[in-house]
mmCIF file of C-alpha atoms and ligand atoms in Angstrom:
data_model
loop_
_atom_site.group_PDB
_atom_site.id
_atom_site.type_symbol
_atom_site.label_atom_id
_atom_site.label_comp_id
_atom_site.label_asym_id
_atom_site.label_seq_id
_atom_site.Cartn_x
_atom_site.Cartn_y
_atom_site.Cartn_z
ATOM 1 C CA MET A 30 118.015 124.260 87.063
ATOM 2 C CA ASN A 31 118.408 122.930 90.612
ATOM 3 C CA GLU A 32 121.156 120.435 89.805
ATOM 4 C CA SER A 33 122.327 119.781 93.337
ATOM 5 C CA LYS A 34 118.884 119.406 94.893
ATOM 6 C CA ILE A 35 117.631 116.107 96.281
ATOM 7 C CA ALA A 36 113.895 115.369 96.546
ATOM 8 C CA LEU A 37 111.753 112.507 97.817
ATOM 9 C CA VAL A 38 108.172 112.030 96.640
ATOM 10 C CA THR A 39 105.778 109.548 98.249
ATOM 11 C CA GLY A 40 103.028 108.068 96.105
ATOM 12 C CA ALA A 41 105.348 108.623 93.136
ATOM 13 C CA GLY A 42 104.026 105.703 91.092
ATOM 14 C CA SER A 43 100.783 107.320 89.945
ATOM 15 C CA GLY A 44 98.728 110.478 89.592
ATOM 16 C CA ILE A 45 100.012 113.671 91.187
ATOM 17 C CA GLY A 46 103.106 111.987 92.635
ATOM 18 C CA ARG A 47 104.231 110.759 89.228
ATOM 19 C CA VAL A 48 103.664 114.112 87.487
ATOM 20 C CA VAL A 49 105.383 116.076 90.272
ATOM 21 C CA SER A 50 108.330 113.629 90.369
ATOM 22 C CA LEU A 51 108.875 114.019 86.635
ATOM 23 C CA ALA A 52 108.585 117.807 86.836
ATOM 24 C CA LEU A 53 111.163 117.933 89.644
ATOM 25 C CA GLN A 54 113.486 115.539 87.817
ATOM 26 C CA GLY A 55 113.132 117.578 84.632
ATOM 27 C CA ALA A 56 114.111 120.674 86.626
ATOM 28 C CA GLY A 57 117.329 118.978 87.735
ATOM 29 C CA TYR A 58 116.370 117.464 91.089
ATOM 30 C CA SER A 59 117.450 113.919 91.878
ATOM 31 C CA VAL A 60 114.216 112.285 92.955
ATOM 32 C CA THR A 61 113.602 109.269 95.172
ATOM 33 C CA LEU A 62 110.311 107.625 94.260
ATOM 34 C CA ALA A 63 108.402 105.921 97.093
ATOM 35 C CA GLY A 64 105.178 103.909 97.005
ATOM 36 C CA ARG A 65 104.178 100.312 97.588
ATOM 37 C CA ARG A 66 104.037 99.032 93.988
ATOM 38 C CA ALA A 67 107.523 98.640 92.506
ATOM 39 C CA GLU A 68 106.311 98.366 88.912
ATOM 40 C CA GLN A 69 104.441 101.672 89.172
ATOM 41 C CA LEU A 70 107.579 103.388 90.478
ATOM 42 C CA GLU A 71 109.638 101.866 87.664
ATOM 43 C CA GLN A 72 107.146 103.264 85.126
ATOM 44 C CA THR A 73 107.682 106.735 86.596
ATOM 45 C CA ALA A 74 111.460 106.272 86.474
ATOM 46 C CA ALA A 75 111.239 105.075 82.864
ATOM 47 C CA ALA A 76 109.576 108.355 81.837
ATOM 48 C CA ALA A 77 112.512 110.424 83.176
ATOM 49 C CA HIS A 78 113.778 113.358 81.112
ATOM 50 C CA PRO A 79 117.088 112.479 79.432
ATOM 51 C CA ASN A 80 118.863 115.595 80.717
ATOM 52 C CA GLY A 81 117.280 115.710 84.176
ATOM 53 C CA GLY A 82 118.380 114.454 87.598
ATOM 54 C CA LYS A 83 118.649 110.872 88.853
ATOM 55 C CA MET A 84 115.644 108.722 89.748
ATOM 56 C CA LEU A 85 115.823 106.193 92.596
ATOM 57 C CA ALA A 86 112.808 103.902 93.030
ATOM 58 C CA VAL A 87 112.418 102.541 96.578
ATOM 59 C CA PRO A 88 109.249 100.472 97.114
ATOM 60 C CA THR A 89 107.951 101.435 100.562
ATOM 61 C CA ASP A 90 104.776 101.189 102.619
ATOM 62 C CA ILE A 91 104.925 104.544 104.398
ATOM 63 C CA GLY A 92 102.519 103.366 107.111
ATOM 64 C CA LYS A 93 105.301 101.119 108.477
ATOM 65 C CA PRO A 94 107.935 102.847 110.664
ATOM 66 C CA GLU A 95 110.785 100.438 109.834
ATOM 67 C CA ALA A 96 110.117 100.765 106.095
ATOM 68 C CA VAL A 97 110.187 104.568 106.346
ATOM 69 C CA LYS A 98 113.484 104.450 108.282
ATOM 70 C CA ALA A 99 114.998 102.227 105.582
ATOM 71 C CA LEU A 100 113.717 104.554 102.832
ATOM 72 C CA PHE A 101 115.354 107.649 104.304
ATOM 73 C CA ALA A 102 118.546 105.743 105.131
ATOM 74 C CA ARG A 103 118.837 104.905 101.420
ATOM 75 C CA VAL A 104 118.280 108.523 100.440
ATOM 76 C CA LYS A 105 120.990 109.675 102.843
ATOM 77 C CA GLY A 106 123.332 106.845 101.876
ATOM 78 C CA GLU A 107 122.953 107.090 98.093
ATOM 79 C CA LEU A 108 122.166 110.761 97.500
ATOM 80 C CA GLY A 109 123.866 112.323 100.539
ATOM 81 C CA ARG A 110 121.214 114.829 101.630
ATOM 82 C CA LEU A 111 117.545 115.787 101.344
ATOM 83 C CA ASP A 112 116.275 119.183 100.216
ATOM 84 C CA LEU A 113 112.619 118.460 99.579
ATOM 85 C CA LEU A 114 110.047 115.984 100.859
ATOM 86 C CA PHE A 115 106.722 115.941 99.019
ATOM 87 C CA ASN A 116 104.441 114.085 101.434
ATOM 88 C CA ASN A 117 101.957 113.100 98.749
ATOM 89 C CA ALA A 118 100.826 109.488 99.215
ATOM 90 C CA GLY A 119 97.216 109.197 100.228
ATOM 91 C CA ALA A 120 94.067 107.110 100.005
ATOM 92 C CA GLY A 121 90.382 107.238 100.866
ATOM 93 C CA THR A 122 87.674 104.787 101.834
ATOM 94 C CA PRO A 123 84.608 103.699 99.831
ATOM 95 C CA PRO A 124 81.857 106.380 99.935
ATOM 96 C CA ILE A 125 79.561 104.575 102.372
ATOM 97 C CA PRO A 126 77.992 105.677 105.671
ATOM 98 C CA MET A 127 80.708 105.892 108.332
ATOM 99 C CA GLU A 128 78.949 103.418 110.617
ATOM 100 C CA ASP A 129 79.443 100.774 107.918
ATOM 101 C CA LEU A 130 83.198 101.252 107.616
ATOM 102 C CA THR A 131 85.407 98.610 109.191
ATOM 103 C CA TYR A 132 88.191 99.324 111.654
ATOM 104 C CA GLU A 133 90.613 98.084 108.990
ATOM 105 C CA GLN A 134 89.321 100.615 106.425
ATOM 106 C CA TRP A 135 89.668 103.465 108.928
ATOM 107 C CA SER A 136 93.140 102.311 110.003
ATOM 108 C CA ALA A 137 94.445 101.926 106.453
ATOM 109 C CA THR A 138 93.504 105.514 105.621
ATOM 110 C CA VAL A 139 94.987 106.878 108.847
ATOM 111 C CA ALA A 140 98.161 104.839 108.238
ATOM 112 C CA VAL A 141 98.951 106.400 104.874
ATOM 113 C CA ASN A 142 97.366 109.871 105.093
ATOM 114 C CA LEU A 143 98.455 110.797 108.606
ATOM 115 C CA THR A 144 100.886 108.331 110.194
ATOM 116 C CA GLY A 145 102.838 107.980 106.949
ATOM 117 C CA ALA A 146 103.112 111.727 106.487
ATOM 118 C CA PHE A 147 104.270 112.088 110.116
ATOM 119 C CA LEU A 148 106.853 109.289 109.881
ATOM 120 C CA CYS A 149 108.286 110.688 106.638
ATOM 121 C CA ALA A 150 108.407 114.186 108.108
ATOM 122 C CA GLN A 151 110.256 112.892 111.189
ATOM 123 C CA GLU A 152 112.951 111.228 109.106
ATOM 124 C CA ALA A 153 113.225 114.229 106.776
ATOM 125 C CA ILE A 154 113.600 116.608 109.724
ATOM 126 C CA ARG A 155 116.381 114.449 111.212
ATOM 127 C CA ILE A 156 118.340 114.626 107.950
ATOM 128 C CA MET A 157 117.591 118.302 107.245
ATOM 129 C CA LYS A 158 118.585 119.466 110.743
ATOM 130 C CA ALA A 159 121.904 117.611 110.642
ATOM 131 C CA GLN A 160 123.046 118.225 107.077
ATOM 132 C CA ASN A 161 125.355 120.950 105.824
ATOM 133 C CA PRO A 162 124.097 123.271 104.400
ATOM 134 C CA ARG A 163 121.342 122.852 106.966
ATOM 135 C CA GLY A 164 117.608 122.830 106.247
ATOM 136 C CA GLY A 165 115.137 121.860 103.580
ATOM 137 C CA ARG A 166 111.479 121.953 102.705
ATOM 138 C CA ILE A 167 108.515 119.682 103.412
ATOM 139 C CA ILE A 168 105.375 120.057 101.317
ATOM 140 C CA ASN A 169 102.339 118.186 102.591
ATOM 141 C CA ASN A 170 99.577 117.246 100.197
ATOM 142 C CA GLY A 171 96.336 118.222 101.915
ATOM 143 C CA SER A 172 93.118 118.589 99.967
ATOM 144 C CA ILE A 173 89.967 120.624 99.656
ATOM 145 C CA SER A 174 88.939 117.938 102.183
ATOM 146 C CA ALA A 175 91.341 119.617 104.627
ATOM 147 C CA HIS A 176 88.728 122.405 104.672
ATOM 148 C CA THR A 177 85.348 120.761 104.151
ATOM 149 C CA PRO A 178 84.050 117.204 103.679
ATOM 150 C CA ARG A 179 82.394 115.398 100.838
ATOM 151 C CA PRO A 180 79.506 113.104 101.865
ATOM 152 C CA HIS A 181 80.674 109.740 103.301
ATOM 153 C CA SER A 182 84.337 110.666 103.655
ATOM 154 C CA ALA A 183 85.010 110.711 107.421
ATOM 155 C CA PRO A 184 88.435 108.956 107.434
ATOM 156 C CA TYR A 185 89.721 110.953 104.466
ATOM 157 C CA THR A 186 88.361 114.264 105.749
ATOM 158 C CA ALA A 187 89.559 113.691 109.323
ATOM 159 C CA THR A 188 93.079 112.785 108.214
ATOM 160 C CA LYS A 189 93.287 115.665 105.738
ATOM 161 C CA HIS A 190 92.170 118.123 108.438
ATOM 162 C CA ALA A 191 94.873 116.593 110.630
ATOM 163 C CA ILE A 192 97.464 117.290 107.932
ATOM 164 C CA THR A 193 96.757 120.996 108.394
ATOM 165 C CA GLY A 194 97.779 120.650 112.045
ATOM 166 C CA LEU A 195 100.871 118.684 111.072
ATOM 167 C CA THR A 196 101.853 121.371 108.558
ATOM 168 C CA LYS A 197 101.525 124.115 111.161
ATOM 169 C CA SER A 198 103.413 122.128 113.812
ATOM 170 C CA ILE A 199 106.311 121.242 111.501
ATOM 171 C CA SER A 200 106.464 124.852 110.358
ATOM 172 C CA LEU A 201 106.555 126.150 113.928
ATOM 173 C CA ASP A 202 108.912 123.569 115.426
ATOM 174 C CA CYS A 203 111.398 123.491 112.552
ATOM 175 C CA ARG A 204 111.625 127.036 111.236
ATOM 176 C CA GLN A 205 114.610 127.827 113.456
ATOM 177 C CA PHE A 206 116.482 125.002 111.720
ATOM 178 C CA ASP A 207 115.937 126.460 108.221
ATOM 179 C CA ILE A 208 113.219 123.927 107.506
ATOM 180 C CA CYS A 209 110.100 125.242 105.750
ATOM 181 C CA CYS A 210 106.810 123.373 105.773
ATOM 182 C CA GLY A 211 103.903 124.193 103.495
ATOM 183 C CA GLN A 212 100.723 122.525 102.306
ATOM 184 C CA ILE A 213 99.094 122.281 98.917
ATOM 185 C CA ASP A 214 95.331 121.793 98.979
ATOM 186 C CA ILE A 215 94.220 120.393 95.650
ATOM 187 C CA GLY A 216 90.714 120.304 94.244
ATOM 188 C CA ASN A 217 89.863 117.896 91.432
ATOM 189 C CA ALA A 218 93.096 117.293 89.564
ATOM 190 C CA ALA A 219 92.508 114.804 86.760
ATOM 191 C CA THR A 220 94.060 111.586 88.111
ATOM 192 C CA GLU A 221 92.836 108.017 88.564
ATOM 193 C CA MET A 222 91.623 108.950 92.065
ATOM 194 C CA THR A 223 89.192 111.543 90.636
ATOM 195 C CA GLN A 224 88.107 109.580 87.542
ATOM 196 C CA ARG A 225 84.610 108.994 88.961
ATOM 197 C CA MET A 226 84.050 112.763 89.155
ATOM 198 C CA ALA A 227 83.771 113.001 85.395
ATOM 199 C CA SER A 228 80.719 110.704 85.431
ATOM 200 C CA GLY A 229 79.089 111.798 88.681
ATOM 201 C CA VAL A 230 79.933 112.156 92.354
ATOM 202 C CA LEU A 231 77.580 112.357 95.344
ATOM 203 C CA GLN A 232 76.740 115.947 96.344
ATOM 204 C CA ALA A 233 75.620 117.188 99.760
ATOM 205 C CA ASN A 234 72.003 117.456 98.568
ATOM 206 C CA GLY A 235 71.966 113.783 97.608
ATOM 207 C CA VAL A 236 72.196 114.124 93.829
ATOM 208 C CA LEU A 237 74.955 112.625 91.723
ATOM 209 C CA ALA A 238 76.609 115.277 89.589
ATOM 210 C CA PRO A 239 79.706 115.377 87.408
ATOM 211 C CA GLU A 240 82.364 117.831 88.561
ATOM 212 C CA PRO A 241 84.963 119.745 86.556
ATOM 213 C CA ARG A 242 88.565 118.627 86.883
ATOM 214 C CA MET A 243 91.801 120.437 86.093
ATOM 215 C CA ASP A 244 95.039 119.438 84.407
ATOM 216 C CA VAL A 245 97.305 117.724 86.933
ATOM 217 C CA ASN A 246 100.273 119.643 85.482
ATOM 218 C CA ASN A 247 98.913 122.733 87.236
ATOM 219 C CA VAL A 248 99.679 120.965 90.507
ATOM 220 C CA ALA A 249 103.226 120.200 89.392
ATOM 221 C CA ASP A 250 103.768 123.868 88.500
ATOM 222 C CA ALA A 251 102.558 124.901 91.964
ATOM 223 C CA VAL A 252 104.779 122.400 93.778
ATOM 224 C CA LEU A 253 107.776 123.488 91.714
ATOM 225 C CA TYR A 254 107.081 127.101 92.648
ATOM 226 C CA MET A 255 106.852 126.258 96.370
ATOM 227 C CA ALA A 256 109.959 124.063 96.160
ATOM 228 C CA GLY A 257 112.012 126.691 94.342
ATOM 229 C CA LEU A 258 111.712 129.418 96.981
ATOM 230 C CA PRO A 259 114.705 130.236 99.175
ATOM 231 C CA LEU A 260 114.506 128.735 102.682
ATOM 232 C CA ALA A 261 113.877 132.187 104.154
ATOM 233 C CA THR A 262 110.469 132.134 102.411
ATOM 234 C CA ASN A 263 107.558 129.729 102.746
ATOM 235 C CA VAL A 264 104.178 129.199 101.125
ATOM 236 C CA LEU A 265 102.313 127.947 104.202
ATOM 237 C CA PHE A 266 99.093 127.043 102.327
ATOM 238 C CA MET A 267 98.154 127.075 98.672
ATOM 239 C CA THR A 268 94.782 125.969 97.261
ATOM 240 C CA VAL A 269 94.880 124.877 93.621
ATOM 241 C CA MET A 270 91.504 123.759 92.324
ATOM 242 C CA ALA A 271 89.282 123.384 89.303
ATOM 243 C CA ASN A 272 87.813 126.883 89.234
ATOM 244 C CA THR A 273 84.150 125.942 88.948
ATOM 245 C CA MET A 274 84.111 122.924 91.263
ATOM 246 C CA PRO A 275 81.639 123.042 94.172
ATOM 247 C CA PHE A 276 83.586 124.496 97.101
ATOM 248 C CA VAL A 277 83.624 128.269 97.316
ATOM 249 C CA GLY A 278 79.877 128.767 96.813
ATOM 250 C CA ARG A 279 78.859 126.016 99.275
ATOM 251 C CA GLY A 280 77.825 123.880 96.343
HETATM 252 N N1 NAP B 321 93.532 114.199 92.542
HETATM 253 C C1 NAP B 321 92.982 115.155 93.277
HETATM 254 O O1 NAP B 321 92.161 115.949 92.786
HETATM 255 C C2 NAP B 321 93.335 115.317 94.712
HETATM 256 C C3 NAP B 321 92.643 116.268 95.444
HETATM 257 C C4 NAP B 321 92.985 116.488 96.777
HETATM 258 C C5 NAP B 321 94.023 115.780 97.338
HETATM 259 N N2 NAP B 321 94.676 114.847 96.608
HETATM 260 C C6 NAP B 321 95.752 114.114 97.275
HETATM 261 O O2 NAP B 321 96.831 113.932 96.385
HETATM 262 C C7 NAP B 321 97.543 112.744 96.737
HETATM 263 C C8 NAP B 321 97.757 111.904 95.490
HETATM 264 O O3 NAP B 321 96.498 111.586 94.931
HETATM 265 P P1 NAP B 321 96.284 111.164 93.412
HETATM 266 O O4 NAP B 321 95.096 111.869 92.920
HETATM 267 O O5 NAP B 321 97.557 111.253 92.674
HETATM 268 O O6 NAP B 321 95.839 109.636 93.615
HETATM 269 P P2 NAP B 321 96.575 108.244 93.371
HETATM 270 O O7 NAP B 321 97.019 108.151 91.956
HETATM 271 O O8 NAP B 321 95.659 107.204 93.916
HETATM 272 O O9 NAP B 321 97.891 108.352 94.272
HETATM 273 C C9 NAP B 321 98.008 107.883 95.571
HETATM 274 C C10 NAP B 321 99.406 107.326 95.724
HETATM 275 O O10 NAP B 321 99.640 107.005 97.091
HETATM 276 C C11 NAP B 321 100.348 105.784 97.143
HETATM 277 N N3 NAP B 321 100.088 105.116 98.407
HETATM 278 C C12 NAP B 321 98.887 104.734 98.916
HETATM 279 N N4 NAP B 321 99.066 104.091 100.082
HETATM 280 C C13 NAP B 321 100.408 104.068 100.317
HETATM 281 C C14 NAP B 321 101.224 103.540 101.356
HETATM 282 N N5 NAP B 321 100.698 102.905 102.423
HETATM 283 N N6 NAP B 321 102.566 103.681 101.266
HETATM 284 C C15 NAP B 321 103.112 104.327 100.205
HETATM 285 N N7 NAP B 321 102.400 104.863 99.190
HETATM 286 C C16 NAP B 321 101.057 104.714 99.258
HETATM 287 C C17 NAP B 321 99.843 104.983 95.959
HETATM 288 O O11 NAP B 321 100.809 104.041 95.520
HETATM 289 P P3 NAP B 321 100.784 102.491 95.925
HETATM 290 O O12 NAP B 321 99.360 102.049 95.862
HETATM 291 O O13 NAP B 321 101.676 101.836 94.926
HETATM 292 O O14 NAP B 321 101.363 102.445 97.315
HETATM 293 C C18 NAP B 321 99.619 106.056 94.916
HETATM 294 O O15 NAP B 321 100.752 106.212 94.085
HETATM 295 C C19 NAP B 321 96.725 112.082 97.846
HETATM 296 O O16 NAP B 321 97.258 112.427 99.111
HETATM 297 C C20 NAP B 321 95.354 112.711 97.690
HETATM 298 O O17 NAP B 321 94.630 112.706 98.881
HETATM 299 C C21 NAP B 321 94.347 114.586 95.318
#
């Protein structure tokens, strides 16, 4: 049990964020749930384990600096400290040729996947540096797309590659303050986002093919492992993927 630990999960109202939030809360963390849709966050909170930590739902658009400031101010004010940020919220664009994407589609993906992760990290670092005991952990949710693209995924792929740079920079700049930063790169966890993969997803050779997915609880187990390490130890990168999905063999 980690009874005194305080966590914040973005994108906590669905998919990976919901499952990880519940796993952390079940392990004794008090968990702040962030995401834009209040009712989704409340559904996560309603599934809390009876003997676990507290849940605090704070509807937030993490692409907006003032909203992120208010989110972290509530965490500090109501829970007193922050031990873990899971920078999980993310979104893609429709799978169409990049020249057909609008500026708004590009900007919306950059706002959540990259700017949001940066803004949340900034606020987390401010709290973690100043608190006593000092330090904490930031886990960024990258992707297999942080390594290699799917067809028609330029905004998603570019922002997920950028997350790798953010992870390395946070790790380098903050390690002397007892702040660890690591990244989990997930491949095909069964969530709403990957539902279309069961029926068929565009491959590099132009064919539509179904892809295997894995149980999303495997992601929660991995995040719990990373989160549970002492602050002298960091998992910098971990790839957790459906074993037979097209990645390692270039197809
Ligand atoms: N599932 C996979 O196999 C897989 C693979 C690689 C990477 N990932 C990454 O894992 C993360 C979660 O994905 P998922 O599969 O769980 O998909 P999901 O269910 O669509 O989760 C995305 C979450 O992000 C939140 N979000 C989107 N824009 C936001 C914003 N501006 N401000 C705050 N929250 C925002 C959404 O909530 P609201 O709409 O309510 O804001 C939603 O809860 C993403 O970063 C994704 O790229 C997933």
